[in-house]
Tab-separated table of C-alpha atoms in Angstrom:
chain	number	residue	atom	x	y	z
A	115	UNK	CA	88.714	164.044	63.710
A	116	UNK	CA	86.822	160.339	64.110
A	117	UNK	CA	89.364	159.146	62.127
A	118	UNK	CA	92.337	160.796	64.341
A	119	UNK	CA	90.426	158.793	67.132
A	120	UNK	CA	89.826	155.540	65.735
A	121	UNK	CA	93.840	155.813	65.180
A	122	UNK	CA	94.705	156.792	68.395
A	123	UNK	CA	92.985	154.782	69.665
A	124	UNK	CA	94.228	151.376	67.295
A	125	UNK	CA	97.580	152.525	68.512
A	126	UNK	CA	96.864	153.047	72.103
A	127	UNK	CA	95.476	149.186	72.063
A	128	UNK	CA	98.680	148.081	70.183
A	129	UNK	CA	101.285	149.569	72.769
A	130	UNK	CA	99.266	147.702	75.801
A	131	UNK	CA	99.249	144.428	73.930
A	132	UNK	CA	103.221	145.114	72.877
A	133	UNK	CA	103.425	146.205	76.417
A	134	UNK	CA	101.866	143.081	78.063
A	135	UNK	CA	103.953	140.998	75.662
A	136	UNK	CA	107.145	142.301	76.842
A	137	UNK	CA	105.812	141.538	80.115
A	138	UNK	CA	104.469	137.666	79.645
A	139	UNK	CA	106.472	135.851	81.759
A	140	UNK	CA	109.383	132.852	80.120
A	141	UNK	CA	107.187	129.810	80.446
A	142	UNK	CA	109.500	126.657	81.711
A	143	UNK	CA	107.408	123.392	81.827
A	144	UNK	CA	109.400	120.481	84.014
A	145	UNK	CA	108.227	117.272	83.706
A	146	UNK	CA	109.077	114.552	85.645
A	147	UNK	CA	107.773	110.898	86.324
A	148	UNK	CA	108.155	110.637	90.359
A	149	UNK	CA	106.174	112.067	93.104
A	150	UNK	CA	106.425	115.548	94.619
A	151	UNK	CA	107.483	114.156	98.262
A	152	UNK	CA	111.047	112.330	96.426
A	153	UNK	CA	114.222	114.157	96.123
A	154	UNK	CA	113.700	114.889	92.566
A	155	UNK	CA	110.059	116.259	93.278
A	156	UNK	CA	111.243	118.957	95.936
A	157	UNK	CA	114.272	119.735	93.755
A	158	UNK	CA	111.645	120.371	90.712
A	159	UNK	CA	109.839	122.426	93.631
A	160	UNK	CA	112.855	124.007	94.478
A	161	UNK	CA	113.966	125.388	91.229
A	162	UNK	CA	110.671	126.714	90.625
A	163	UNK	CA	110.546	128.941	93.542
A	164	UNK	CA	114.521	129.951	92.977
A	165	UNK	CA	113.850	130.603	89.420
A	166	UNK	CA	110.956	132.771	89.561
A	167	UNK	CA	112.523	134.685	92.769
A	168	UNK	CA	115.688	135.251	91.125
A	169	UNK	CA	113.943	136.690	87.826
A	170	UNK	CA	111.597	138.985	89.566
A	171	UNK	CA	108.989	136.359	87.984
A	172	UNK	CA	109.662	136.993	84.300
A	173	UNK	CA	110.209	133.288	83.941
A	174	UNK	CA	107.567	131.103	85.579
A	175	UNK	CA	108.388	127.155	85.707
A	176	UNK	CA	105.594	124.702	86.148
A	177	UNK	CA	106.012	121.424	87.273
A	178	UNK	CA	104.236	118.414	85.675
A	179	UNK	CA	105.077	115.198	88.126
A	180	UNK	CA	104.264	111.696	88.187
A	181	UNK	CA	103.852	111.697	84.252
A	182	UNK	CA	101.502	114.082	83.854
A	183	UNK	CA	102.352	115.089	80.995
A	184	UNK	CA	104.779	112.479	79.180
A	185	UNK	CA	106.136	108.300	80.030
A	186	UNK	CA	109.302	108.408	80.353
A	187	UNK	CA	109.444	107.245	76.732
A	188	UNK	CA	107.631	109.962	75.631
A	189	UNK	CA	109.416	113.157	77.264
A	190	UNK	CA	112.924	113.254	75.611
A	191	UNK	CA	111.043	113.622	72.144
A	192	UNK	CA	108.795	115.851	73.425
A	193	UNK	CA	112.066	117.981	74.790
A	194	UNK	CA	113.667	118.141	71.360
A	195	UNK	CA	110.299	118.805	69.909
A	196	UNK	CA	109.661	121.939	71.911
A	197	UNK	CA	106.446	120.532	74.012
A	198	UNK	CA	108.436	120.750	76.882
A	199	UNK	CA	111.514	122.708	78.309
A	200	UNK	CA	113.426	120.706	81.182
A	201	UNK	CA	113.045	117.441	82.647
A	202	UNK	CA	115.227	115.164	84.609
A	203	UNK	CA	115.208	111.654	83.667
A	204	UNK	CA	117.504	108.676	85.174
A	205	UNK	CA	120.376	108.494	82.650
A	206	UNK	CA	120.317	105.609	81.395
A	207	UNK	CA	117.155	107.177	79.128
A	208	UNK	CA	119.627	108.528	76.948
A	209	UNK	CA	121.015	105.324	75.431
A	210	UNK	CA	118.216	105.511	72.534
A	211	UNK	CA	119.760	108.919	71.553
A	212	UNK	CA	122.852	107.032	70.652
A	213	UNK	CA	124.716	108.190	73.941
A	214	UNK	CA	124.923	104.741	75.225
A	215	UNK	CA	127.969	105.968	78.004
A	216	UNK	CA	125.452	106.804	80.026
A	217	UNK	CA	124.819	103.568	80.894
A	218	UNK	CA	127.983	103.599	82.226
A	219	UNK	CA	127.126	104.936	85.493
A	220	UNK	CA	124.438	102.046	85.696
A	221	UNK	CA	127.371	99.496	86.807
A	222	UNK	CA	126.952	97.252	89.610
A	223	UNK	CA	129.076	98.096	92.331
A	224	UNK	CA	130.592	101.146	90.954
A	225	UNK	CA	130.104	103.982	93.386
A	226	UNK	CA	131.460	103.293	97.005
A	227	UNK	CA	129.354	105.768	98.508
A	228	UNK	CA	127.439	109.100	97.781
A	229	UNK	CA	130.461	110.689	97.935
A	230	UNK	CA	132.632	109.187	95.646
A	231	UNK	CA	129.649	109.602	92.886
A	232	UNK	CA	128.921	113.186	93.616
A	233	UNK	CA	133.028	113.721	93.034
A	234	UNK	CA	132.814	111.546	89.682
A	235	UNK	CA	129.421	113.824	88.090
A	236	UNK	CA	131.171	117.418	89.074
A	237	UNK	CA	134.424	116.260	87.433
A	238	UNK	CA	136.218	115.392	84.275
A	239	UNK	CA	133.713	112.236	84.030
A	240	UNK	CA	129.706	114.268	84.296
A	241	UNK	CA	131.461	117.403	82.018
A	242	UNK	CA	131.684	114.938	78.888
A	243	UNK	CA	129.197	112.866	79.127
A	244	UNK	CA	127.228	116.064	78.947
A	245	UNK	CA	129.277	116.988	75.478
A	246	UNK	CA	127.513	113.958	73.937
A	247	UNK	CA	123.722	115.493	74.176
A	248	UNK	CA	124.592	118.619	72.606
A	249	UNK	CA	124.437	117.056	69.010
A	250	UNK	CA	120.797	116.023	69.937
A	251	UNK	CA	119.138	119.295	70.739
A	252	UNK	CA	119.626	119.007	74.330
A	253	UNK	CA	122.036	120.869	77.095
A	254	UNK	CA	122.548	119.245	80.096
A	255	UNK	CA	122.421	121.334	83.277
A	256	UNK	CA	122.508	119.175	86.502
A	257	UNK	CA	123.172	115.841	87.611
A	258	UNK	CA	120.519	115.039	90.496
A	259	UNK	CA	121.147	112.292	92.715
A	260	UNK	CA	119.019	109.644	93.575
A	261	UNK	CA	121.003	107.200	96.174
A	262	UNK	CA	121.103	103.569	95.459
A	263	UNK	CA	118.854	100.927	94.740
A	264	UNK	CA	117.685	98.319	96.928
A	265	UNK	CA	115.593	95.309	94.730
A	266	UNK	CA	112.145	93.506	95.687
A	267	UNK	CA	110.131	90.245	95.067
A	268	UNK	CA	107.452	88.129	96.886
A	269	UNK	CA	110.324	86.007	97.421
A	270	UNK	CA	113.380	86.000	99.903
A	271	UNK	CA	116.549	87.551	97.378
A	272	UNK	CA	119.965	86.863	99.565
A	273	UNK	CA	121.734	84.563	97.372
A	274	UNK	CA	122.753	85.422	93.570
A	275	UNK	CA	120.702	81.904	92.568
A	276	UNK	CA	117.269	83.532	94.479
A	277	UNK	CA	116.925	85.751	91.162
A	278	UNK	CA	116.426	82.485	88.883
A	279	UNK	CA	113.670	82.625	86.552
A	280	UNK	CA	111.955	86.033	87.883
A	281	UNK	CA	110.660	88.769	85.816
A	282	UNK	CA	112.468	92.433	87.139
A	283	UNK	CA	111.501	95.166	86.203
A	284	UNK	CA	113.720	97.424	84.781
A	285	UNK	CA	113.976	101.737	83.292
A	286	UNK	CA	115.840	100.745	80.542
A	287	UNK	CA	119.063	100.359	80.558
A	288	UNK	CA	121.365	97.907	79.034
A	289	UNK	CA	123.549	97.367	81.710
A	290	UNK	CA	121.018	96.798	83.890
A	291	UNK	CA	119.001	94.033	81.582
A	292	UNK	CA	122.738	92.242	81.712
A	293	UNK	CA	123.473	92.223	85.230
A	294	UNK	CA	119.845	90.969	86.164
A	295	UNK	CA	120.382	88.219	83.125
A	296	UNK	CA	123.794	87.166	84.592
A	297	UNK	CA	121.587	86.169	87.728
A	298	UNK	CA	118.908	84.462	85.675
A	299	UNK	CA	116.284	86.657	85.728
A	300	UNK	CA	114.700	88.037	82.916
A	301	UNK	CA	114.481	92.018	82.880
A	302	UNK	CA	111.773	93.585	81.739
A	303	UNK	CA	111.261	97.320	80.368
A	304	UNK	CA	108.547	99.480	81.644
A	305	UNK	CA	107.281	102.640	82.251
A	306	UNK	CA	107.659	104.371	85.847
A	307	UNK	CA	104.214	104.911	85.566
A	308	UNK	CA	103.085	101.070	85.424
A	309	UNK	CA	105.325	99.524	87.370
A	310	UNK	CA	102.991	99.561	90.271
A	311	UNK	CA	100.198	97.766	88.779
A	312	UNK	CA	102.262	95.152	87.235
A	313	UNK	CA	104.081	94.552	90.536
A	314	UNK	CA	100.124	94.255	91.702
A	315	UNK	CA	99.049	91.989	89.788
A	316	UNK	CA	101.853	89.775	88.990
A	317	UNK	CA	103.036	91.202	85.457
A	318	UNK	CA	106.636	91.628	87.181
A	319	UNK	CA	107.785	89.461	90.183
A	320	UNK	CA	109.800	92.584	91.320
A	321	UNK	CA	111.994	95.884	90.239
A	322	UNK	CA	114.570	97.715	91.993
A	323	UNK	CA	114.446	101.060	92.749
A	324	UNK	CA	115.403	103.311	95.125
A	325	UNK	CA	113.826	103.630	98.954
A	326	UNK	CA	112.280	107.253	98.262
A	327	UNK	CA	111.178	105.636	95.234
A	328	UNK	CA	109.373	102.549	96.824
A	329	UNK	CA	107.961	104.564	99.351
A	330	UNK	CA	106.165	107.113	97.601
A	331	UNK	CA	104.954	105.167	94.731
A	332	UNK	CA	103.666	102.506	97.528
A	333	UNK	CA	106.055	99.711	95.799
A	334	UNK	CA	106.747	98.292	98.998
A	335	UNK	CA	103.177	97.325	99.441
A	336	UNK	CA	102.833	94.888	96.828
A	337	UNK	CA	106.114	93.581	97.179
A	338	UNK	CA	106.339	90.835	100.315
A	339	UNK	CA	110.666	91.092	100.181
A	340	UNK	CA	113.052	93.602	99.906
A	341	UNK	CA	117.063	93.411	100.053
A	342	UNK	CA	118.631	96.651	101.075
A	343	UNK	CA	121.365	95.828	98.423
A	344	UNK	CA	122.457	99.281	97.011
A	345	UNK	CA	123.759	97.274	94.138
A	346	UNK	CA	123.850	100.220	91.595
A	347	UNK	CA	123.260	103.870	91.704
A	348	UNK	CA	120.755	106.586	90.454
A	349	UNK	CA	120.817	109.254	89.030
A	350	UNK	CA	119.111	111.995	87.129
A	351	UNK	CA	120.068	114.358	84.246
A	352	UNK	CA	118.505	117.962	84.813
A	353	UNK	CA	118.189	118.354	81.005
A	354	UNK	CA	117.131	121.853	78.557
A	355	UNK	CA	116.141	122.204	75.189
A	356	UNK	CA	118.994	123.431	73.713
A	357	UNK	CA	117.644	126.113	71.719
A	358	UNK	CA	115.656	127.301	74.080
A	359	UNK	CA	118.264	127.688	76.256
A	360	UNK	CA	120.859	129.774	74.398
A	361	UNK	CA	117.700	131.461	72.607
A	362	UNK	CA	117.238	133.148	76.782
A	363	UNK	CA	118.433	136.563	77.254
A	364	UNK	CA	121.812	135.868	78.636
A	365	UNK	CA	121.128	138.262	82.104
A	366	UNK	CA	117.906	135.837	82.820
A	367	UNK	CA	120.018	132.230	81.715
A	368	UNK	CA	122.659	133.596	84.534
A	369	UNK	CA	119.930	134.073	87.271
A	370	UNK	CA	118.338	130.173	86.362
A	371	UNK	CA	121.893	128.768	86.070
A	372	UNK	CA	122.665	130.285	89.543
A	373	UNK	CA	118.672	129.161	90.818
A	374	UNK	CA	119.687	125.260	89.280
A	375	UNK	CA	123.187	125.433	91.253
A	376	UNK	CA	121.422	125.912	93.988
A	377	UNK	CA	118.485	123.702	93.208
A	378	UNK	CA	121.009	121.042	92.826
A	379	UNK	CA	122.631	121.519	96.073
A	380	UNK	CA	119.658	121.382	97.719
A	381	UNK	CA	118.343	118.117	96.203
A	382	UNK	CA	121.587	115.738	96.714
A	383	UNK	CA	122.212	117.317	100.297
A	384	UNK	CA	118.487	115.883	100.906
A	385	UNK	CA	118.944	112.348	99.033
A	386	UNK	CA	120.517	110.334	101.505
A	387	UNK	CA	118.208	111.622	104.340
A	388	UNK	CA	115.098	110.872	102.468
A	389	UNK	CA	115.960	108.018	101.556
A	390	UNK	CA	117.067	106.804	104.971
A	391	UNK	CA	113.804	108.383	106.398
A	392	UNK	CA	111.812	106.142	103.865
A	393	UNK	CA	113.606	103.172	104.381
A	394	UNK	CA	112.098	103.429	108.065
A	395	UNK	CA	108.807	104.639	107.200
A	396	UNK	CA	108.678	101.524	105.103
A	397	UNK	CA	109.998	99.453	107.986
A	398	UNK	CA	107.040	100.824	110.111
A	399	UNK	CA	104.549	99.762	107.545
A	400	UNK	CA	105.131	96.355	108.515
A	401	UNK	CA	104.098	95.346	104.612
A	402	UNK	CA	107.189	94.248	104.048
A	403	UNK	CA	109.959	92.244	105.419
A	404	UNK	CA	113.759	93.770	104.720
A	405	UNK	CA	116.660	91.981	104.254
A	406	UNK	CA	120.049	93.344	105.078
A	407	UNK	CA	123.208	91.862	103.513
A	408	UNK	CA	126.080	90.705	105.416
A	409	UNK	CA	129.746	90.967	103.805
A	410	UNK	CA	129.904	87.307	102.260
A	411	UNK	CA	126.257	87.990	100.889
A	412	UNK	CA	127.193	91.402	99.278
A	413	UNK	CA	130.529	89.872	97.894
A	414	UNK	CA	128.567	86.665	96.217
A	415	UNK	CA	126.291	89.098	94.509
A	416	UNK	CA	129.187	90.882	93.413
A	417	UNK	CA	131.198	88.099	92.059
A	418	UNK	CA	127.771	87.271	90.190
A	419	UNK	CA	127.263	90.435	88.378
A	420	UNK	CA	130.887	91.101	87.463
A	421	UNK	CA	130.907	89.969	83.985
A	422	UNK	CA	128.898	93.095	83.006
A	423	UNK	CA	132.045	95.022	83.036
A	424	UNK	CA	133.614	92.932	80.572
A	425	UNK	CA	130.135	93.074	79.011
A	426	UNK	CA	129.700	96.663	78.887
A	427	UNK	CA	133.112	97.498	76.906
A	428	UNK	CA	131.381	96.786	74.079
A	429	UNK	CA	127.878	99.090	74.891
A	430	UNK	CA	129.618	101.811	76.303
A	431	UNK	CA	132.630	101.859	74.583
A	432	UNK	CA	136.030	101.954	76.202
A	433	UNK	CA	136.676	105.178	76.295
A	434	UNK	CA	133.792	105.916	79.279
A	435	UNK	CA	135.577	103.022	81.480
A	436	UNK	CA	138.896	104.268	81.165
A	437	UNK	CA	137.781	107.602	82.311
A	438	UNK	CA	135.558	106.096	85.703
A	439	UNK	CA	138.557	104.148	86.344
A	440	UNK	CA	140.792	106.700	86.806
A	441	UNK	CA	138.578	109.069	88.214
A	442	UNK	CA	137.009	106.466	91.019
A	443	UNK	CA	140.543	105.005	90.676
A	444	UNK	CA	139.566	101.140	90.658
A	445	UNK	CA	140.127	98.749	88.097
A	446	UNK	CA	137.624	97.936	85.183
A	447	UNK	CA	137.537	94.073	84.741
């Protein structure tokens, strides 16, 4: 009989630990190197609250900002490792994977507006640059957007020549080392993370970056100068690990691809008003003095940084350019 008991009793504690394993909630970490009060933050915030609505809470995301957990050099190898789930990094971080078209999208000058980039990403052009992370273990998901970036110094920058001999930092990417060297500055590659500091104490003469950006990570009080240039655009890649992802029962995948769609809705309808709203909180500050381009200013800078399209043929292959130019429907030099 005691040993009936001692069974029933083994078994009884196996079925409520099976039980409560079937019931452990889908654990999705999202990392991400900005604040919580950017566009990318609240759309993090905001695909967390969709995600675990729209599963009944058998998936729970938790989001890791500001670096938290991983540099941005760090979190695409933690991704393919496993250590992490999503993130959303600026595209140009997957060049190091060997998907250098990314860059691409880094041109000076490429986008005419918001709206002409959000048409590019949910077209022909964002579907295949997607196909080219699939070989590395990851799945791409979203394309966040960002706005465009406006660039800083202690100095006055209105004229291509006002560049010469300063140290910018830069995320990463290629195209963006070239167009800064076609000015005569010398780029420099840094983590999100430490760009304040070194804009502090002197490490970096300035960055660019975008006004959300600035704002929240209190660039624009260290930096005397800013020119609202929106030279270049960016963006983010809401990115899974791809076996992960197709490992999810296919019911709870539908319910987060529906809670991203809407994440992503959400985050670019809010870019360009954050970004406006921290342009004028950062006007208010009175820390910094803004400079605002006239037409013969913004056509001098573009004359300047043209020959990175010729450049960039050879980085991001032609194949990339041919595509942007018909989609945006403008000419690649």
């Amino acid at each position: 009989m005691r040993k009936w008991l001692i069974a029933a009793a083994a078994a009884a504690i196996c079925m409520a630990q099976g039980t409560a394993m079937a019931q452990s909630p889908i654990v999705i970490k999202f990392s991400h190197v900005v604040a919580n009060d950017t566009p990318k933050g609240k759309g993090a915030i905001k695909f967390k609250e969709l995600a675990e609505q729209y599963t009944n809470g058998k998936v729970k995301v938790e989001v890791y900002p500001n670096s938290q957990l991983f540099k941005d050099k760090e979190e695409i190898e933690a991704l393919q490792l496993g250590s992490v789930q999503m993130l959303a990094p600026s595209t140009a971080k997957f060049a190091p994977l060997g998907a250098k078209e990314f860059e691409s999208l880094d041109l000076p000058w490429l986008f005419a507006d918001e709206g002409v980039y959000d048409k590019a990403m949910k077209g022909v052009v964002g579907k295949w640059l997607f196909k080219k992370l699939e070989a590395k273990g990851i799945s791409g998901l979203a394309y966040w957007d960002n706005g465009f970036h406006m660039v800083s110094a202690n100095r006055p920058l209105i004229n291509p020549s006002d560049f010469q001999g300063l140290k910018i930092r830069i995320s990463g990417s290629k195209i963006a080392d070239q167009y800064f060297r076609v000015l005569g500055s010398i780029p420099q590659i840094m983590a999100f993370s430490e760009v304040y500091q070194a804009l502090q104490t002197g490490v970096v003469d300035g960055c660019e970056n975008t006004p959300s950006n600035y704002l929240t990570q209190k660039f624009h009080e260290v930096q005397k100068h800013i020119t609202v240039s929106y030279h270049a655009h960016l963006q983010y890649a809401v990115i899974v690990n791809f076996k992960f992802w197709n490992g999810l029962p296919a019911d709870i995948r539908g319910q987060l691809d529906k809670a991203m769609a809407e994440a992503t809705d959400y985050t670019n309808s809010i870019a360009i008003k954050e970004n406006e709203d921290a342009l004028a909180e950062i006007k208010k500050s009175g820390t910094t003095t803004l400079h605002y381009m006239t037409d013969d200013q913004r056509k001098a800078w573009q004359t300047a940084m043209a020959p990175t399209y010729k450049w960039a043929k050879g980085r991001v292959g032609g194949e990339v350019l041919d595509l942007l130019a018909k989609e945006l429907d403008i000419k690649m030099n």
